[in-house]
PDB file of C-alpha atoms in Angstrom:
ATOM      1  CA  UNK A  17      97.506  62.741  93.087  1.00  0.00           C
ATOM      2  CA  UNK A  18      95.522  60.157  90.906  1.00  0.00           C
ATOM      3  CA  UNK A  19      92.857  58.857  91.828  1.00  0.00           C
ATOM      4  CA  UNK A  20      93.014  55.430  89.428  1.00  0.00           C
ATOM      5  CA  UNK A  21      95.872  52.984  90.358  1.00  0.00           C
ATOM      6  CA  UNK A  22      98.759  53.009  88.005  1.00  0.00           C
ATOM      7  CA  UNK A  23      99.272  50.459  85.122  1.00  0.00           C
ATOM      8  CA  UNK A  24     102.187  49.040  86.797  1.00  0.00           C
ATOM      9  CA  UNK A  25     101.670  48.275  91.043  1.00  0.00           C
ATOM     10  CA  UNK A  26     104.451  46.023  91.429  1.00  0.00           C
ATOM     11  CA  UNK A  27     102.872  43.795  94.701  1.00  0.00           C
ATOM     12  CA  UNK A  28     100.105  43.477  92.360  1.00  0.00           C
ATOM     13  CA  UNK A  29     101.916  40.960  90.649  1.00  0.00           C
ATOM     14  CA  UNK A  30      99.961  40.385  87.221  1.00  0.00           C
ATOM     15  CA  UNK A  31     100.414  43.735  86.736  1.00  0.00           C
ATOM     16  CA  UNK A  32     103.934  43.061  85.817  1.00  0.00           C
ATOM     17  CA  UNK A  33     103.164  41.320  83.063  1.00  0.00           C
ATOM     18  CA  UNK A  34     100.030  43.547  81.675  1.00  0.00           C
ATOM     19  CA  UNK A  35     101.602  47.023  82.491  1.00  0.00           C
ATOM     20  CA  UNK A  36     102.865  48.759  79.048  1.00  0.00           C
ATOM     21  CA  UNK A  37     106.795  49.070  79.331  1.00  0.00           C
ATOM     22  CA  UNK A  38     107.117  51.373  75.901  1.00  0.00           C
ATOM     23  CA  UNK A  39     105.739  54.754  75.245  1.00  0.00           C
ATOM     24  CA  UNK A  40     101.591  54.561  73.929  1.00  0.00           C
ATOM     25  CA  UNK A  41     101.413  55.437  70.539  1.00  0.00           C
ATOM     26  CA  UNK A  42      98.855  58.188  70.275  1.00  0.00           C
ATOM     27  CA  UNK A  43      95.591  56.668  67.855  1.00  0.00           C
ATOM     28  CA  UNK A  44      94.032  59.516  65.904  1.00  0.00           C
ATOM     29  CA  UNK A  45      89.981  60.663  67.088  1.00  0.00           C
ATOM     30  CA  UNK A  46      87.296  59.016  64.408  1.00  0.00           C
ATOM     31  CA  UNK A  47      84.002  58.939  64.013  1.00  0.00           C
ATOM     32  CA  UNK A  48      83.729  55.594  65.626  1.00  0.00           C
ATOM     33  CA  UNK A  49      84.830  57.216  68.526  1.00  0.00           C
ATOM     34  CA  UNK A  50      81.529  59.385  68.936  1.00  0.00           C
ATOM     35  CA  UNK A  51      79.023  57.427  67.146  1.00  0.00           C
ATOM     36  CA  UNK A  52      77.287  53.622  68.327  1.00  0.00           C
ATOM     37  CA  UNK A  53      76.142  51.272  69.478  1.00  0.00           C
ATOM     38  CA  UNK A  54      73.011  52.843  71.199  1.00  0.00           C
ATOM     39  CA  UNK A  55      72.164  50.678  73.968  1.00  0.00           C
ATOM     40  CA  UNK A  56      68.232  50.788  74.942  1.00  0.00           C
ATOM     41  CA  UNK A  57      65.264  49.103  77.314  1.00  0.00           C
ATOM     42  CA  UNK A  58      64.188  46.820  74.525  1.00  0.00           C
ATOM     43  CA  UNK A  59      67.673  45.219  74.573  1.00  0.00           C
ATOM     44  CA  UNK A  60      66.824  44.498  78.182  1.00  0.00           C
ATOM     45  CA  UNK A  61      64.935  41.370  79.837  1.00  0.00           C
ATOM     46  CA  UNK A  62      62.644  42.050  82.634  1.00  0.00           C
ATOM     47  CA  UNK A  63      64.780  39.819  85.475  1.00  0.00           C
ATOM     48  CA  UNK A  64      68.012  40.873  83.927  1.00  0.00           C
ATOM     49  CA  UNK A  65      69.315  43.089  87.249  1.00  0.00           C
ATOM     50  CA  UNK A  66      68.856  40.287  89.675  1.00  0.00           C
ATOM     51  CA  UNK A  67      71.319  36.939  89.437  1.00  0.00           C
ATOM     52  CA  UNK A  68      68.600  35.613  92.180  1.00  0.00           C
ATOM     53  CA  UNK A  69      66.675  35.274  89.050  1.00  0.00           C
ATOM     54  CA  UNK A  70      67.811  35.663  85.987  1.00  0.00           C
ATOM     55  CA  UNK A  71      69.764  32.275  85.375  1.00  0.00           C
ATOM     56  CA  UNK A  72      67.482  29.600  87.107  1.00  0.00           C
ATOM     57  CA  UNK A  73      67.627  25.999  86.050  1.00  0.00           C
ATOM     58  CA  UNK A  74      65.301  24.090  89.284  1.00  0.00           C
ATOM     59  CA  UNK A  75      65.978  26.810  92.550  1.00  0.00           C
ATOM     60  CA  UNK A  76      66.781  29.213  93.967  1.00  0.00           C
ATOM     61  CA  UNK A  77      70.961  29.965  93.574  1.00  0.00           C
ATOM     62  CA  UNK A  78      72.434  29.438  97.421  1.00  0.00           C
ATOM     63  CA  UNK A  79      73.772  32.270  99.995  1.00  0.00           C
ATOM     64  CA  UNK A  80      73.060  35.478 101.523  1.00  0.00           C
ATOM     65  CA  UNK A  81      70.586  37.760  99.178  1.00  0.00           C
ATOM     66  CA  UNK A  82      71.322  41.336  99.095  1.00  0.00           C
ATOM     67  CA  UNK A  83      70.330  44.420  97.189  1.00  0.00           C
ATOM     68  CA  UNK A  84      72.916  46.464  95.818  1.00  0.00           C
ATOM     69  CA  UNK A  85      71.573  50.568  94.823  1.00  0.00           C
ATOM     70  CA  UNK A  86      72.959  53.705  94.511  1.00  0.00           C
ATOM     71  CA  UNK A  87      72.795  56.937  91.568  1.00  0.00           C
ATOM     72  CA  UNK A  88      75.356  57.033  88.472  1.00  0.00           C
ATOM     73  CA  UNK A  89      75.832  60.635  88.403  1.00  0.00           C
ATOM     74  CA  UNK A  90      78.456  62.869  86.003  1.00  0.00           C
ATOM     75  CA  UNK A  91      81.300  64.437  87.546  1.00  0.00           C
ATOM     76  CA  UNK A  92      79.107  67.954  87.835  1.00  0.00           C
ATOM     77  CA  UNK A  93      77.255  65.315  90.758  1.00  0.00           C
ATOM     78  CA  UNK A  94      74.309  65.487  88.011  1.00  0.00           C
ATOM     79  CA  UNK A  95      72.580  61.995  87.333  1.00  0.00           C
ATOM     80  CA  UNK A  96      72.937  59.952  84.272  1.00  0.00           C
ATOM     81  CA  UNK A  97      70.047  58.348  82.719  1.00  0.00           C
ATOM     82  CA  UNK A  98      69.503  55.719  80.866  1.00  0.00           C
ATOM     83  CA  UNK A  99      73.191  54.107  80.998  1.00  0.00           C
ATOM     84  CA  UNK A 100      73.966  50.557  80.946  1.00  0.00           C
ATOM     85  CA  UNK A 101      75.499  48.649  83.540  1.00  0.00           C
ATOM     86  CA  UNK A 102      76.784  45.744  83.868  1.00  0.00           C
ATOM     87  CA  UNK A 103      77.766  43.548  86.836  1.00  0.00           C
ATOM     88  CA  UNK A 104      79.843  40.330  87.222  1.00  0.00           C
ATOM     89  CA  UNK A 105      81.022  38.326  89.800  1.00  0.00           C
ATOM     90  CA  UNK A 106      81.919  35.365  91.886  1.00  0.00           C
ATOM     91  CA  UNK A 107      78.769  32.907  93.479  1.00  0.00           C
ATOM     92  CA  UNK A 108      78.453  32.552  97.393  1.00  0.00           C
ATOM     93  CA  UNK A 109      81.206  30.186  97.762  1.00  0.00           C
ATOM     94  CA  UNK A 110      83.793  32.067  96.046  1.00  0.00           C
ATOM     95  CA  UNK A 111      84.035  30.598  92.550  1.00  0.00           C
ATOM     96  CA  UNK A 112      83.320  31.784  89.026  1.00  0.00           C
ATOM     97  CA  UNK A 113      81.589  30.039  86.475  1.00  0.00           C
ATOM     98  CA  UNK A 114      84.348  29.682  83.922  1.00  0.00           C
ATOM     99  CA  UNK A 115      86.422  27.547  83.061  1.00  0.00           C
ATOM    100  CA  UNK A 116      90.105  29.304  84.124  1.00  0.00           C
ATOM    101  CA  UNK A 117      88.465  29.224  87.648  1.00  0.00           C
ATOM    102  CA  UNK A 118      89.363  26.273  88.891  1.00  0.00           C
ATOM    103  CA  UNK A 119      89.127  27.551  92.912  1.00  0.00           C
ATOM    104  CA  UNK A 120      87.843  23.842  94.838  1.00  0.00           C
ATOM    105  CA  UNK A 121      84.800  25.235  95.552  1.00  0.00           C
ATOM    106  CA  UNK A 122      81.232  24.390  94.104  1.00  0.00           C
ATOM    107  CA  UNK A 123      79.344  25.885  91.674  1.00  0.00           C
ATOM    108  CA  UNK A 124      75.801  27.412  91.776  1.00  0.00           C
ATOM    109  CA  UNK A 125      73.851  25.670  89.079  1.00  0.00           C
ATOM    110  CA  UNK A 126      71.407  28.475  89.689  1.00  0.00           C
ATOM    111  CA  UNK A 127      73.722  31.253  89.233  1.00  0.00           C
ATOM    112  CA  UNK A 128      76.017  32.622  86.975  1.00  0.00           C
ATOM    113  CA  UNK A 129      76.910  35.694  88.798  1.00  0.00           C
ATOM    114  CA  UNK A 130      76.246  38.465  85.504  1.00  0.00           C
ATOM    115  CA  UNK A 131      73.407  40.793  85.346  1.00  0.00           C
ATOM    116  CA  UNK A 132      72.658  44.027  83.656  1.00  0.00           C
ATOM    117  CA  UNK A 133      71.010  47.165  84.735  1.00  0.00           C
ATOM    118  CA  UNK A 134      69.784  50.326  82.968  1.00  0.00           C
ATOM    119  CA  UNK A 135      69.946  53.399  84.988  1.00  0.00           C
ATOM    120  CA  UNK A 136      66.257  55.781  85.387  1.00  0.00           C
ATOM    121  CA  UNK A 137      65.349  59.317  85.023  1.00  0.00           C
ATOM    122  CA  UNK A 138      67.001  60.017  88.474  1.00  0.00           C
ATOM    123  CA  UNK A 139      70.289  58.326  87.887  1.00  0.00           C
ATOM    124  CA  UNK A 140      69.367  55.208  89.748  1.00  0.00           C
ATOM    125  CA  UNK A 141      70.018  51.688  89.556  1.00  0.00           C
ATOM    126  CA  UNK A 142      69.270  48.800  91.880  1.00  0.00           C
ATOM    127  CA  UNK A 143      70.683  45.025  91.452  1.00  0.00           C
ATOM    128  CA  UNK A 144      69.544  42.054  93.437  1.00  0.00           C
ATOM    129  CA  UNK A 145      72.080  39.024  93.638  1.00  0.00           C
ATOM    130  CA  UNK A 146      74.492  37.264  96.436  1.00  0.00           C
ATOM    131  CA  UNK A 147      77.128  38.305  98.507  1.00  0.00           C
ATOM    132  CA  UNK A 148      79.983  36.536  96.707  1.00  0.00           C
ATOM    133  CA  UNK A 149      82.585  34.537  98.885  1.00  0.00           C
ATOM    134  CA  UNK A 150      86.111  35.581  99.013  1.00  0.00           C
ATOM    135  CA  UNK A 151      88.299  33.124  97.258  1.00  0.00           C
ATOM    136  CA  UNK A 152      92.239  32.364  97.006  1.00  0.00           C
ATOM    137  CA  UNK A 153      94.439  33.865  93.769  1.00  0.00           C
ATOM    138  CA  UNK A 154      98.119  33.314  93.077  1.00  0.00           C
ATOM    139  CA  UNK A 155      99.842  36.696  93.741  1.00  0.00           C
ATOM    140  CA  UNK A 156     100.898  35.707  96.901  1.00  0.00           C
ATOM    141  CA  UNK A 157     101.237  32.960  99.837  1.00  0.00           C
ATOM    142  CA  UNK A 158      98.173  32.639 101.246  1.00  0.00           C
ATOM    143  CA  UNK A 159      97.122  35.430  99.063  1.00  0.00           C
ATOM    144  CA  UNK A 160      92.792  35.815  99.258  1.00  0.00           C
ATOM    145  CA  UNK A 161      90.838  38.450  97.283  1.00  0.00           C
ATOM    146  CA  UNK A 162      87.744  39.950  99.434  1.00  0.00           C
ATOM    147  CA  UNK A 163      84.087  39.246  98.472  1.00  0.00           C
ATOM    148  CA  UNK A 164      83.414  41.737  95.691  1.00  0.00           C
ATOM    149  CA  UNK A 165      81.477  42.687  92.675  1.00  0.00           C
ATOM    150  CA  UNK A 166      82.796  43.980  89.272  1.00  0.00           C
ATOM    151  CA  UNK A 167      81.075  47.080  87.276  1.00  0.00           C
ATOM    152  CA  UNK A 168      80.881  48.073  84.374  1.00  0.00           C
ATOM    153  CA  UNK A 169      79.622  51.183  82.929  1.00  0.00           C
ATOM    154  CA  UNK A 170      79.111  52.023  79.698  1.00  0.00           C
ATOM    155  CA  UNK A 171      79.141  55.768  77.529  1.00  0.00           C
ATOM    156  CA  UNK A 172      77.196  55.895  74.047  1.00  0.00           C
ATOM    157  CA  UNK A 173      79.429  53.582  72.579  1.00  0.00           C
ATOM    158  CA  UNK A 174      82.614  50.617  73.284  1.00  0.00           C
ATOM    159  CA  UNK A 175      85.094  53.432  73.908  1.00  0.00           C
ATOM    160  CA  UNK A 176      83.360  54.983  76.792  1.00  0.00           C
ATOM    161  CA  UNK A 177      83.383  52.734  79.881  1.00  0.00           C
ATOM    162  CA  UNK A 178      83.900  52.748  83.164  1.00  0.00           C
ATOM    163  CA  UNK A 179      85.263  48.958  85.307  1.00  0.00           C
ATOM    164  CA  UNK A 180      85.712  48.839  88.883  1.00  0.00           C
ATOM    165  CA  UNK A 181      84.923  47.163  91.681  1.00  0.00           C
ATOM    166  CA  UNK A 182      82.688  47.045  94.776  1.00  0.00           C
ATOM    167  CA  UNK A 183      83.615  45.907  98.146  1.00  0.00           C
ATOM    168  CA  UNK A 184      81.741  45.408 101.305  1.00  0.00           C
ATOM    169  CA  UNK A 185      82.118  48.047 104.786  1.00  0.00           C
ATOM    170  CA  UNK A 186      84.427  45.948 107.210  1.00  0.00           C
ATOM    171  CA  UNK A 187      86.228  43.270 105.216  1.00  0.00           C
ATOM    172  CA  UNK A 188      89.707  42.515 106.512  1.00  0.00           C
ATOM    173  CA  UNK A 189      91.452  41.479 103.691  1.00  0.00           C
ATOM    174  CA  UNK A 190      90.993  44.578 102.397  1.00  0.00           C
ATOM    175  CA  UNK A 191      94.172  45.649 103.665  1.00  0.00           C
ATOM    176  CA  UNK A 192      95.768  42.411 102.323  1.00  0.00           C
ATOM    177  CA  UNK A 193      94.385  43.238  98.855  1.00  0.00           C
ATOM    178  CA  UNK A 194      97.453  44.660  96.431  1.00  0.00           C
ATOM    179  CA  UNK A 195      94.056  44.838  93.844  1.00  0.00           C
ATOM    180  CA  UNK A 196      92.388  47.182  96.486  1.00  0.00           C
ATOM    181  CA  UNK A 197      95.682  49.115  98.226  1.00  0.00           C
ATOM    182  CA  UNK A 198      97.591  50.058  94.226  1.00  0.00           C
ATOM    183  CA  UNK A 199      94.457  53.114  94.356  1.00  0.00           C
ATOM    184  CA  UNK A 200      96.868  55.661  95.614  1.00  0.00           C
ATOM    185  CA  UNK A 201      94.260  58.051  97.486  1.00  0.00           C
ATOM    186  CA  UNK A 202      92.558  56.715 100.472  1.00  0.00           C
ATOM    187  CA  UNK A 203      89.981  58.475 100.065  1.00  0.00           C
ATOM    188  CA  UNK A 204      89.523  56.968  96.785  1.00  0.00           C
ATOM    189  CA  UNK A 205      90.187  53.911  97.912  1.00  0.00           C
ATOM    190  CA  UNK A 206      87.038  54.849 100.969  1.00  0.00           C
ATOM    191  CA  UNK A 207      85.079  55.290  97.458  1.00  0.00           C
ATOM    192  CA  UNK A 208      84.780  51.654  96.545  1.00  0.00           C
ATOM    193  CA  UNK A 209      83.359  50.160 100.108  1.00  0.00           C
ATOM    194  CA  UNK A 210      80.044  50.160  99.986  1.00  0.00           C
ATOM    195  CA  UNK A 211      77.972  51.540 102.673  1.00  0.00           C
ATOM    196  CA  UNK A 212      75.084  49.040 104.832  1.00  0.00           C
ATOM    197  CA  UNK A 213      71.606  50.793 104.426  1.00  0.00           C
ATOM    198  CA  UNK A 214      68.957  49.410 106.438  1.00  0.00           C
ATOM    199  CA  UNK A 215      66.855  51.915 104.826  1.00  0.00           C
ATOM    200  CA  UNK A 216      67.447  49.231 101.678  1.00  0.00           C
ATOM    201  CA  UNK A 217      66.863  46.289 103.375  1.00  0.00           C
ATOM    202  CA  UNK A 218      64.069  44.357 103.222  1.00  0.00           C
ATOM    203  CA  UNK A 219      62.740  42.183 105.966  1.00  0.00           C
ATOM    204  CA  UNK A 220      62.937  38.607 106.099  1.00  0.00           C
ATOM    205  CA  UNK A 221      64.531  39.169 101.868  1.00  0.00           C
ATOM    206  CA  UNK A 222      67.846  40.792 101.131  1.00  0.00           C
ATOM    207  CA  UNK A 223      70.136  43.082 103.137  1.00  0.00           C
ATOM    208  CA  UNK A 224      71.208  46.417 101.495  1.00  0.00           C
ATOM    209  CA  UNK A 225      73.978  48.172 100.369  1.00  0.00           C
ATOM    210  CA  UNK A 226      74.349  51.443  98.555  1.00  0.00           C
ATOM    211  CA  UNK A 227      76.945  52.100  95.907  1.00  0.00           C
ATOM    212  CA  UNK A 228      77.373  55.836  93.975  1.00  0.00           C
ATOM    213  CA  UNK A 229      79.359  56.000  91.005  1.00  0.00           C
ATOM    214  CA  UNK A 230      80.927  59.032  90.157  1.00  0.00           C
ATOM    215  CA  UNK A 231      82.540  59.762  86.403  1.00  0.00           C
ATOM    216  CA  UNK A 232      84.360  62.422  86.942  1.00  0.00           C
ATOM    217  CA  UNK A 233      85.357  65.001  89.595  1.00  0.00           C
ATOM    218  CA  UNK A 234      86.722  65.091  92.391  1.00  0.00           C
ATOM    219  CA  UNK A 235      84.840  62.558  93.864  1.00  0.00           C
ATOM    220  CA  UNK A 236      85.362  60.734  90.832  1.00  0.00           C
ATOM    221  CA  UNK A 237      85.220  56.451  91.622  1.00  0.00           C
ATOM    222  CA  UNK A 238      89.072  54.725  90.790  1.00  0.00           C
ATOM    223  CA  UNK A 239      88.831  52.504  87.312  1.00  0.00           C
ATOM    224  CA  UNK A 240      90.501  49.129  87.436  1.00  0.00           C
ATOM    225  CA  UNK A 241      93.001  49.572  85.143  1.00  0.00           C
ATOM    226  CA  UNK A 242      94.434  46.594  85.957  1.00  0.00           C
TER     227      UNK A 242
END
């Protein structure tokens, strides 16, 4: 059984429109699939990994501070060094800074919810952010998305990219969420739930969560194929 969600999953209403309904046309492999662009440390600013800092205007963002740390691993369990990871999320009230997000919750002038970071020599990354809020969406009556953070991992070029979502332990909305439930394998779903880690928790500052990302093999992290 595949760990990745199918493109067409009727309980997730948007997939009925997004999923292909004709046979896909294979494209020939070209040199562009194996070359640039290449990302490096020089393209990141010192505070890009910290959403509580990188968008401040006149104060700190509102909400519960958290630290998310983990390792990026290949299919053999070896660390992937120097990989670019981008994250985006809703604010503590469950709203994105996007013109199409009309959820009547407040925006935070000191928070964009976006971060960029590189893995270190051990494949580790560290994100400091605000715990996102749940928000309503129009998939079905009284539908709410569980709190989550989107992760995008880039390889050597834009053709090599993994997009997934990280959830929080104990969230009751997971049982009602068709995006999460659309992953056919129970073990795969569990890999998208972060672990609370007291060792990562910073006294008086932020709770800590661990979330490892595996790019292949038996323990691979499910993609967000919807």
